[in-house]
Coordinates of C-alpha atoms and ligand atoms in Angstrom, one line a residue:
M1 CA 32.5 -20.7 -15.1
V2 CA 29.9 -23.6 -14.8
E3 CA 26.4 -22.8 -16.2
Y4 CA 23.3 -23.8 -14.5
E5 CA 19.9 -24.7 -15.6
A6 CA 17.1 -24.6 -13.3
V7 CA 14.8 -27.6 -12.7
I8 CA 11.0 -26.7 -11.6
G9 CA 8.1 -29.4 -10.7
L10 CA 4.9 -27.9 -9.2
E11 CA 2.3 -29.0 -7.1
V12 CA -1.1 -27.4 -7.3
H13 CA -3.9 -28.0 -4.9
A14 CA -7.2 -26.8 -6.5
Q15 CA -10.3 -26.8 -4.5
L16 CA -13.2 -28.3 -6.3
K17 CA -16.5 -26.1 -6.7
T18 CA -18.4 -29.0 -5.4
K19 CA -21.6 -27.5 -3.1
S20 CA -20.9 -29.7 -0.4
K21 CA -17.7 -31.3 1.1
I22 CA -16.0 -34.0 -0.2
F23 CA -17.0 -36.4 2.7
C24 CA -19.8 -35.0 4.4
S25 CA -23.0 -33.0 3.5
C26 CA -21.6 -29.4 4.8
S27 CA -21.5 -26.6 2.6
T28 CA -18.4 -25.5 0.9
E29 CA -19.7 -21.8 0.3
F30 CA -16.9 -19.3 1.1
G31 CA -17.4 -16.4 3.4
A32 CA -19.6 -17.4 6.2
E33 CA -18.9 -16.6 9.8
P34 CA -16.2 -19.4 11.2
N35 CA -17.4 -22.7 12.1
Q36 CA -20.8 -22.3 10.8
Q37 CA -20.3 -25.2 7.9
V38 CA -19.3 -27.9 9.9
C39 CA -20.6 -31.2 11.2
P40 CA -18.8 -34.3 13.5
V41 CA -17.3 -35.6 10.3
C42 CA -15.7 -32.6 9.2
L43 CA -14.6 -31.7 12.9
G44 CA -13.3 -35.4 13.0
M45 CA -15.2 -36.5 16.0
P46 CA -14.3 -40.3 17.1
G47 CA -16.8 -42.8 15.3
V48 CA -18.1 -40.9 12.3
L49 CA -17.9 -42.3 8.8
P50 CA -17.1 -40.5 5.8
V51 CA -19.0 -41.0 2.3
L52 CA -17.5 -39.8 -0.9
N53 CA -19.0 -37.0 -2.5
R54 CA -19.8 -38.7 -6.1
K55 CA -19.4 -35.2 -7.4
A56 CA -15.7 -34.3 -6.2
L57 CA -15.1 -37.9 -7.6
E58 CA -16.5 -36.8 -11.0
Y59 CA -14.6 -33.5 -11.2
G60 CA -11.6 -35.3 -10.5
I61 CA -11.9 -37.7 -13.5
K62 CA -12.9 -34.7 -15.5
C63 CA -9.6 -32.8 -14.9
G64 CA -7.7 -36.1 -15.1
I65 CA -9.3 -36.3 -18.7
A66 CA -8.7 -32.9 -19.7
L67 CA -5.2 -33.4 -18.6
N68 CA -4.3 -36.4 -20.8
C69 CA -4.4 -38.7 -17.5
R70 CA -5.0 -42.1 -17.2
I71 CA -7.9 -42.9 -15.2
P72 CA -7.3 -46.3 -13.4
E73 CA -9.9 -48.5 -12.8
R74 CA -9.4 -48.8 -9.1
S75 CA -7.9 -46.3 -6.9
K76 CA -8.2 -45.6 -3.1
F77 CA -7.9 -43.2 -0.3
D78 CA -5.5 -43.2 2.2
R79 CA -4.4 -41.8 5.6
K80 CA -2.0 -39.1 5.5
N81 CA -0.9 -38.6 9.3
Y82 CA 0.3 -35.6 11.0
F83 CA -0.6 -33.3 14.1
Y84 CA -1.4 -29.6 13.5
A85 CA -4.2 -27.7 14.8
D86 CA -6.1 -27.3 11.8
L87 CA -6.8 -30.9 11.7
P88 CA -8.8 -32.4 14.3
K89 CA -8.7 -35.9 13.2
A90 CA -4.7 -35.8 13.4
Y91 CA -4.9 -37.2 9.9
Q92 CA -5.8 -36.1 6.3
I93 CA -7.7 -38.0 3.9
S94 CA -5.9 -38.3 0.8
Q95 CA -4.6 -40.7 -1.8
Y96 CA -1.4 -42.2 -1.9
D97 CA -0.5 -44.9 -4.2
Q98 CA -3.2 -45.3 -6.2
P99 CA -4.4 -41.9 -7.5
V100 CA -7.3 -41.4 -9.3
C101 CA -5.5 -39.9 -12.2
A102 CA -2.1 -40.9 -13.3
N103 CA 0.4 -39.9 -16.0
G104 CA -1.1 -37.0 -18.2
Y105 CA 0.7 -33.9 -19.7
L106 CA -0.2 -30.1 -20.6
M107 CA 1.2 -28.4 -23.3
V108 CA 2.8 -24.8 -22.7
G109 CA 3.6 -23.9 -26.2
D110 CA 5.1 -26.7 -28.1
K111 CA 6.4 -27.9 -24.8
K112 CA 4.7 -31.3 -23.5
I113 CA 4.8 -30.7 -19.2
R114 CA 4.3 -34.2 -18.0
I115 CA 1.9 -34.6 -15.2
L116 CA 2.9 -37.3 -12.5
R117 CA -0.5 -37.7 -11.1
A118 CA -3.5 -36.0 -9.5
H119 CA -5.4 -37.2 -6.4
L120 CA -8.4 -36.0 -4.4
E121 CA -8.0 -35.2 -0.9
E122 CA -9.9 -33.0 1.9
D123 CA -8.6 -29.6 2.7
A124 CA -7.8 -28.8 6.5
G125 CA -9.1 -26.2 8.5
K126 CA -7.8 -22.6 8.7
L127 CA -6.0 -21.0 11.7
V128 CA -6.0 -17.4 12.7
H129 CA -3.1 -16.0 14.4
A130 CA -4.1 -13.4 16.4
G131 CA -3.2 -11.3 19.1
A132 CA 0.2 -9.4 19.6
A133 CA 2.3 -9.5 16.3
G134 CA 0.5 -11.6 13.6
L135 CA 1.9 -15.2 12.1
H136 CA 5.3 -15.7 14.4
G137 CA 4.4 -13.6 17.6
S138 CA 0.8 -13.9 18.3
D139 CA -0.5 -14.8 21.6
Y140 CA -3.1 -17.4 20.3
S141 CA -4.7 -18.8 17.2
L142 CA -8.2 -19.2 16.5
A143 CA -9.7 -22.3 14.2
D144 CA -12.0 -21.9 11.6
F145 CA -13.2 -25.5 10.2
N146 CA -15.7 -24.4 7.5
R147 CA -12.8 -25.3 4.9
S148 CA -12.0 -28.5 6.6
G149 CA -13.4 -31.1 4.2
V150 CA -13.4 -29.0 1.4
P151 CA -12.5 -31.1 -1.9
L152 CA -9.0 -30.8 -3.3
L153 CA -7.2 -32.3 -6.1
E154 CA -3.6 -32.0 -5.9
I155 CA -2.3 -31.9 -9.4
V156 CA 1.6 -32.9 -9.4
S157 CA 3.9 -32.1 -12.5
E158 CA 7.0 -33.9 -13.2
P159 CA 10.0 -31.7 -13.1
D160 CA 9.7 -30.4 -16.5
L161 CA 9.6 -26.9 -16.5
R162 CA 13.2 -25.0 -16.6
T163 CA 12.4 -21.3 -16.2
P164 CA 9.9 -19.2 -14.1
D165 CA 8.2 -18.0 -17.3
E166 CA 7.6 -21.6 -18.1
A167 CA 6.1 -22.3 -14.8
R168 CA 4.0 -19.2 -15.0
Q169 CA 2.9 -20.5 -18.4
Y170 CA 1.8 -24.0 -16.9
L171 CA -0.1 -22.4 -13.9
T172 CA -1.8 -20.3 -16.4
E173 CA -2.7 -22.9 -18.6
L174 CA -3.9 -25.2 -16.0
R175 CA -6.2 -22.7 -14.3
T176 CA -7.4 -22.0 -17.7
I177 CA -8.5 -26.0 -18.1
L178 CA -10.0 -26.0 -14.5
R179 CA -12.2 -23.0 -15.4
Y180 CA -13.3 -24.1 -18.7
L181 CA -14.4 -27.4 -16.7
D182 CA -16.3 -25.1 -14.2
V183 CA -14.6 -27.3 -11.5
C184 CA -12.5 -24.6 -9.9
D185 CA -12.7 -20.8 -9.4
G186 CA -8.7 -20.6 -9.6
N187 CA -8.4 -17.5 -7.6
L188 CA -5.0 -17.5 -5.9
E189 CA -5.8 -14.5 -3.7
E190 CA -8.8 -16.7 -2.1
G191 CA -6.9 -19.8 -1.9
S192 CA -9.0 -21.7 -4.1
F193 CA -6.0 -22.5 -6.3
R194 CA -2.4 -23.0 -4.4
C195 CA 0.9 -23.7 -6.1
D196 CA 4.0 -25.2 -4.1
A197 CA 7.3 -24.8 -6.5
N198 CA 9.9 -27.5 -6.2
V199 CA 13.1 -26.0 -7.6
S200 CA 16.9 -27.3 -8.0
I201 CA 19.4 -26.8 -10.2
R202 CA 22.2 -28.6 -12.1
P203 CA 25.0 -27.8 -14.5
V204 CA 23.6 -27.4 -18.1
G205 CA 24.5 -30.9 -19.8
E206 CA 23.9 -32.8 -16.3
E207 CA 21.0 -35.3 -16.3
K208 CA 20.9 -36.1 -12.6
L209 CA 18.7 -33.9 -10.8
G210 CA 20.0 -31.3 -8.2
T211 CA 18.8 -31.2 -4.7
K212 CA 15.5 -29.5 -4.5
A213 CA 14.0 -26.6 -2.3
E214 CA 10.2 -26.6 -1.9
I215 CA 8.6 -23.1 -1.8
K216 CA 5.1 -22.2 -0.4
N217 CA 3.1 -19.3 0.3
M218 CA 2.7 -17.6 -3.1
N219 CA -0.4 -16.0 -3.4
S220 CA -0.3 -14.6 -7.1
F221 CA 1.4 -15.8 -10.3
K222 CA 3.8 -13.0 -10.2
A223 CA 4.6 -14.2 -6.7
V224 CA 5.2 -17.9 -8.1
Q225 CA 7.5 -16.3 -11.0
R226 CA 9.3 -14.2 -8.7
A227 CA 9.7 -16.8 -5.7
I228 CA 11.3 -19.2 -8.3
Q229 CA 13.8 -16.7 -9.8
S230 CA 14.9 -15.8 -6.0
E231 CA 15.3 -19.2 -5.4
I232 CA 17.0 -20.1 -8.3
E233 CA 19.4 -17.5 -7.5
R234 CA 20.1 -18.5 -4.0
Q235 CA 20.9 -21.6 -4.9
K236 CA 23.2 -20.8 -7.7
D237 CA 24.8 -18.5 -5.2
L238 CA 25.3 -21.3 -2.7
L239 CA 26.9 -23.8 -5.3
L240 CA 29.6 -20.9 -6.4
K241 CA 30.6 -20.2 -3.0
G242 CA 31.3 -24.1 -2.7
Q243 CA 28.5 -24.7 -0.5
R244 CA 25.5 -27.2 -1.1
V245 CA 21.9 -26.7 -1.3
V246 CA 19.9 -28.6 1.3
Q247 CA 16.7 -30.1 0.9
E248 CA 14.2 -28.1 3.3
T249 CA 10.7 -26.5 2.7
R250 CA 11.1 -22.4 2.4
L251 CA 8.3 -19.9 2.4
W252 CA 8.1 -17.0 0.1
N253 CA 8.0 -13.4 1.9
E254 CA 6.3 -11.2 -0.1
A255 CA 7.3 -8.1 1.8
T256 CA 11.2 -8.9 1.3
Q257 CA 10.8 -10.7 -2.0
S258 CA 12.7 -13.6 -0.7
T259 CA 12.2 -16.9 0.8
F260 CA 13.3 -18.0 4.2
S261 CA 13.8 -21.8 5.6
M262 CA 10.6 -23.3 7.1
R263 CA 12.0 -26.8 8.0
S264 CA 14.7 -28.9 6.6
K265 CA 14.4 -32.5 5.4
E266 CA 15.3 -33.9 9.0
E267 CA 12.4 -32.2 10.5
A268 CA 10.2 -33.2 7.5
H269 CA 7.1 -35.5 8.4
D270 CA 6.7 -39.1 8.4
Y271 CA 3.2 -39.2 7.5
R272 CA 3.1 -43.0 8.1
Y273 CA 0.3 -43.5 5.3
F274 CA -2.2 -46.3 5.4
P275 CA -5.4 -47.3 3.5
E276 CA -8.2 -45.4 4.7
P277 CA -10.3 -48.3 6.3
D278 CA -13.7 -46.1 6.2
L279 CA -13.8 -45.9 2.8
V280 CA -14.5 -48.4 -0.1
P281 CA -12.0 -48.3 -2.8
I282 CA -13.0 -46.2 -5.7
E283 CA -13.8 -48.1 -8.9
V284 CA -14.5 -46.1 -12.1
S285 CA -15.6 -48.0 -15.2
A286 CA -14.4 -47.2 -18.8
A287 CA -18.0 -46.5 -19.8
E288 CA -18.2 -43.7 -17.3
V289 CA -14.7 -42.2 -18.1
E290 CA -16.3 -42.3 -21.7
R291 CA -19.4 -40.7 -20.7
I292 CA -17.3 -37.9 -19.0
R293 CA -15.2 -37.5 -21.6
S294 CA -18.2 -37.0 -24.2
E295 CA -19.4 -34.3 -21.8
L296 CA -16.1 -32.1 -21.8
P297 CA -16.4 -28.5 -23.4
E298 CA -14.1 -27.2 -25.7
L299 CA -10.6 -26.9 -24.2
P300 CA -8.4 -24.2 -24.0
E301 CA -5.9 -25.7 -27.0
A302 CA -8.7 -26.3 -29.4
R303 CA -10.2 -23.0 -28.8
R304 CA -6.7 -21.3 -29.3
A305 CA -6.8 -23.1 -32.7
R306 CA -10.0 -22.5 -33.8
Y307 CA -8.9 -18.6 -33.2
M308 CA -5.7 -18.8 -35.1
N309 CA -7.4 -20.9 -37.9
D310 CA -10.7 -20.0 -38.5
A311 CA -10.8 -16.3 -36.8
G312 CA -7.2 -15.4 -38.1
L313 CA -6.1 -14.1 -35.0
S314 CA -2.5 -13.9 -33.8
L315 CA -1.1 -16.3 -31.2
E316 CA -1.0 -13.8 -28.6
D317 CA -4.2 -12.1 -29.4
A318 CA -6.0 -15.9 -29.3
S319 CA -4.0 -16.6 -26.2
I320 CA -5.6 -13.5 -24.2
L321 CA -9.1 -14.0 -25.4
V322 CA -9.1 -17.7 -24.4
E323 CA -7.2 -17.1 -21.0
N324 CA -10.7 -14.9 -20.1
M325 CA -13.3 -17.4 -20.6
D326 CA -16.1 -14.7 -20.3
L327 CA -14.7 -12.8 -23.3
A328 CA -14.0 -15.7 -25.3
D329 CA -17.8 -16.7 -24.8
F330 CA -18.9 -13.4 -25.9
Y331 CA -16.4 -13.2 -28.8
D332 CA -18.0 -16.9 -30.2
Q333 CA -21.5 -15.3 -29.9
A334 CA -20.6 -12.4 -31.8
L335 CA -18.8 -14.7 -34.5
E336 CA -21.8 -16.7 -34.8
L337 CA -24.1 -13.8 -35.5
G338 CA -21.3 -13.0 -38.3
A339 CA -19.2 -10.2 -36.7
A340 CA -15.8 -9.9 -39.0
S341 CA -13.3 -11.8 -36.4
K342 CA -10.4 -9.2 -36.2
A343 CA -12.0 -6.0 -35.6
A344 CA -14.4 -7.7 -33.3
A345 CA -11.2 -9.3 -31.5
N346 CA -9.6 -6.0 -31.6
L347 CA -12.3 -4.1 -29.8
L348 CA -12.3 -6.8 -26.9
L349 CA -8.5 -7.0 -26.6
G350 CA -8.1 -3.5 -26.3
P351 CA -10.8 -1.1 -25.4
A352 CA -13.2 -4.0 -23.5
M353 CA -10.3 -5.3 -21.8
S354 CA -8.8 -1.9 -20.4
H355 CA -12.2 -0.8 -19.3
F356 CA -12.4 -4.2 -17.1
N357 CA -8.9 -3.8 -15.8
K358 CA -9.7 -0.3 -14.7
S359 CA -12.8 -1.2 -13.1
S360 CA -10.9 -2.1 -10.3
G361 CA -12.5 -4.4 -7.3
A362 CA -15.8 -5.5 -8.6
S363 CA -15.5 -8.5 -10.6
Q364 CA -17.4 -7.3 -13.4
T365 CA -17.7 -9.6 -16.4
I366 CA -18.9 -8.5 -20.0
S367 CA -21.9 -11.0 -19.5
E368 CA -23.0 -8.6 -16.6
T369 CA -23.0 -5.4 -19.0
I370 CA -25.3 -4.1 -21.4
L371 CA -23.1 -4.6 -24.3
S372 CA -24.7 -7.6 -26.3
A373 CA -22.7 -9.8 -28.7
K374 CA -25.0 -8.1 -31.8
N375 CA -23.9 -4.7 -30.1
L376 CA -20.3 -5.6 -30.9
K377 CA -21.3 -6.9 -34.3
D378 CA -23.1 -3.7 -35.2
I379 CA -20.3 -1.6 -34.4
V380 CA -18.0 -3.5 -36.2
D381 CA -20.0 -3.3 -39.0
S382 CA -20.5 0.4 -38.8
I383 CA -16.7 0.7 -38.9
N384 CA -16.7 -1.4 -42.0
S385 CA -19.4 0.6 -43.5
G386 CA -17.7 4.0 -42.8
V387 CA -20.5 5.0 -40.1
L388 CA -18.1 5.0 -37.6
N389 CA -14.1 5.5 -37.3
S390 CA -11.9 3.5 -34.8
T391 CA -12.3 6.4 -32.2
T392 CA -15.8 6.7 -32.4
A393 CA -16.3 2.9 -32.4
K394 CA -14.2 2.8 -29.1
Q395 CA -16.5 5.4 -27.6
V396 CA -19.2 3.4 -28.6
L397 CA -18.2 0.2 -27.3
L398 CA -17.0 2.1 -23.7
D399 CA -20.1 3.9 -23.4
L400 CA -22.0 0.8 -23.5
L401 CA -20.0 -1.1 -21.1
A402 CA -20.3 1.7 -18.8
M403 CA -23.9 2.1 -19.0
D404 CA -26.1 0.9 -16.1
K405 CA -27.7 -2.4 -16.9
A406 CA -31.1 -0.8 -15.9
T407 CA -31.1 1.2 -19.1
G408 CA -32.2 -2.0 -20.8
P409 CA -30.7 -2.9 -24.5
V410 CA -29.3 -0.2 -26.3
E411 CA -29.4 -0.5 -30.2
V412 CA -26.1 0.8 -31.8
S413 CA -27.5 2.8 -34.7
Q414 CA -29.7 4.8 -32.7
Y415 CA -26.9 5.5 -30.0
V416 CA -24.9 6.8 -33.1
Q417 CA -27.4 9.0 -34.2
K418 CA -28.3 10.4 -30.8
K419 CA -25.0 10.9 -29.8
G420 CA -24.1 12.5 -33.2
L421 CA -21.1 10.1 -33.9
S422 CA -21.6 9.5 -37.5
Q423 CA -18.0 9.7 -39.3
V424 CA -17.8 12.6 -41.1
S425 CA -16.7 11.6 -44.9
D426 CA -18.0 14.9 -46.3
E427 CA -14.8 16.0 -48.9
N428 CA -15.7 19.4 -49.1
Q429 CA -16.4 19.8 -45.0
I430 CA -13.2 18.3 -44.3
S431 CA -11.1 20.1 -47.1
S432 CA -11.9 23.5 -45.5
I433 CA -11.3 22.6 -42.2
V434 CA -7.9 21.3 -43.2
Q435 CA -7.1 24.4 -44.9
A436 CA -8.0 26.5 -41.8
V437 CA -5.7 24.5 -39.5
L438 CA -3.0 24.9 -41.8
D439 CA -4.1 28.5 -42.2
G440 CA -4.1 28.9 -38.5
K441 CA -0.7 27.3 -37.9
P442 CA 1.9 29.3 -40.1
E443 CA 4.8 28.4 -37.7
Q444 CA 4.6 24.9 -37.6
L445 CA 3.8 24.9 -41.3
A446 CA 7.2 26.6 -41.9
E447 CA 8.7 24.1 -39.4
Y448 CA 7.2 21.0 -41.8
R449 CA 8.3 23.0 -45.2
A450 CA 11.8 23.0 -43.4
G451 CA 11.7 19.1 -43.3
K452 CA 10.0 18.2 -40.0
V453 CA 7.5 15.9 -41.2
K454 CA 6.6 15.0 -37.8
V455 CA 4.6 18.0 -38.0
R456 CA 2.1 16.4 -40.3
G457 CA 0.9 14.4 -37.4
F458 CA -0.1 17.6 -35.5
F459 CA -2.2 18.6 -38.1
F460 CA -3.7 15.4 -38.6
G461 CA -4.6 15.6 -34.8
E462 CA -5.9 19.2 -35.2
V463 CA -8.2 18.7 -37.9
M464 CA -9.7 15.4 -35.9
K465 CA -9.7 17.7 -33.0
A466 CA -12.1 20.1 -35.0
L467 CA -14.1 17.3 -36.2
K468 CA -14.4 16.1 -32.6
G469 CA -13.0 12.7 -33.3
K470 CA -15.5 12.0 -35.8
G471 CA -13.6 12.5 -39.0
N472 CA -13.0 10.0 -41.7
P473 CA -9.1 9.3 -41.2
E474 CA -8.6 7.9 -44.9
I475 CA -10.1 11.4 -46.1
I476 CA -8.8 13.6 -43.7
N477 CA -5.0 11.9 -45.0
K478 CA -5.8 12.2 -48.5
I479 CA -6.9 15.8 -48.2
L480 CA -4.1 16.9 -45.9
D481 CA -1.5 15.1 -48.1
E482 CA -3.0 17.0 -51.1
K483 CA -2.7 20.3 -49.5
L484 CA 0.8 19.8 -48.2
A485 CA 1.8 18.8 -51.4
G486 CA -0.1 21.1 -53.5
E487 CA 1.1 24.5 -51.8
Ligands
ADP1 P1 8.4 -34.9 -2.3 O1 8.3 -36.2 -1.8 O2 9.3 -34.1 -1.3 O3 6.8 -34.5 -2.3 P2 8.0 -35.8 -5.1 O4 9.2 -36.5 -5.5 O5 6.7 -36.2 -4.8 O6 8.6 -34.7 -3.6 O7 8.1 -34.6 -5.8 C1 7.7 -33.6 -5.5 C2 7.4 -32.3 -6.7 O8 8.7 -31.8 -6.9 C3 7.1 -32.8 -8.3 O9 6.2 -31.7 -8.8 C4 8.4 -33.1 -8.9 O10 8.2 -32.8 -10.3 C5 9.2 -32.0 -8.0 N1 10.7 -32.5 -8.0 C6 11.2 -33.5 -7.8 N2 12.5 -33.7 -7.8 C7 12.8 -32.4 -7.8 C8 14.0 -31.6 -8.5 N3 15.0 -32.3 -8.0 N4 14.0 -30.9 -9.0 C9 13.2 -29.9 -9.0 N5 11.7 -30.4 -9.0 C10 11.7 -31.8 -8.7
MG2 MG1 5.6 -32.2 -1.9
ZN3 ZN1 -19.4 -31.8 7.8

């Protein structure tokens, strides 16, 4: 049987976080009442003239540099003509043959994923299909042009990805880079980071690309992964049945977890691109590119390497921290103060992350909590000096994370004292508790003696419980061993 491999290329539309739109001064703020942030330019009235937002250009160049692209000295805008109700001009100002960024790459693990181009364009308005039965059976549609003219950077990869998981990693890394550059929110649900996936399959060993289908309408990384997987399977089925894959655009249906055809190649648009006559070509000097390059922050790849080489973290831990920029910034502050790197990372990756994952809805970040980097360092120091054990350290951390910001700053040592959380290391005290536990559980002790060594963990738990979680685990273990061996 023929073995097939998948070939995937991604097109990402990233909304750039400028204050005003790309060709007019309307606000880009999300969430306003419909059609409150519009003007003749972004409504496409006849006779108006677009003016390029320099910030949008700078953000685009920033991304290009971070994605190892070439920034040509000259690029230009073109008109992409198509008619749809969300586009009042009946053309979108985009870039066709001379994009602002060309030929870059992004690393996914050790693999280089080439980026063909990244170009600037304006977003379209938003249609709300209302009445009767929603999308396909609605009575009428409402148009909101607040989004019309919001700057987008479309980033197009070469077809270098091979699996849905690689695609997810590529998107994660790309989004992290854009967030580090502070040019895009990277929010798939709100649509500030949108991804179309191009998928084809070919027999393993074959160089020629197969016919691709383009899939749209995924609004989470998981959806992208599933959509690609389902498309690969659909195409394999077709070929195994002796049928052909046809070039088409398909939409992902989250409810049925499958794709359906939206339009075939025959129905595809001829965009009749031509140079935008109302905008002068873009000129970017080498000096300007160097200035922007010199202002770039530390990027995810460099930070990951630093966490692995200097802080001794595993690739996995380093990656998780780096993807969560606010946690990583906080971690850096703690490192700056001299916190032990691994213990500090463990607290952030374990209890702190699960705290934020649980506090659903509100996008609360660590910088919005009362916990300071100094607190984190103090907690780590308290573990090392034996004042806290891992359980109580975790408790202090979680308590501080959950505390109302109005409480004001908290000192770890005072909090530990107030709550009586200091670790119990007194051997005599622990010894008598261990003895009491063993005396009180004769059945379990007999089981242990009979060879059921797992029961030791039960005894440990009982001792810890009696010490309200504050016992020094090493000393409990030592005394427990002595008593179990000695009797
Ligand atoms: P289109 O003109 O249909 O938009 P492009 O050639 O511009 O197609 O490519 C769009 C995206 O599709 C790019 O990300 C590219 O890497 C990807 N792509 C092109 N050909 C294939 C293929 N045969 N299989 C998978 N992806 C492909
Ligand atoms: Mg395309
Ligand atoms: Zn406007």
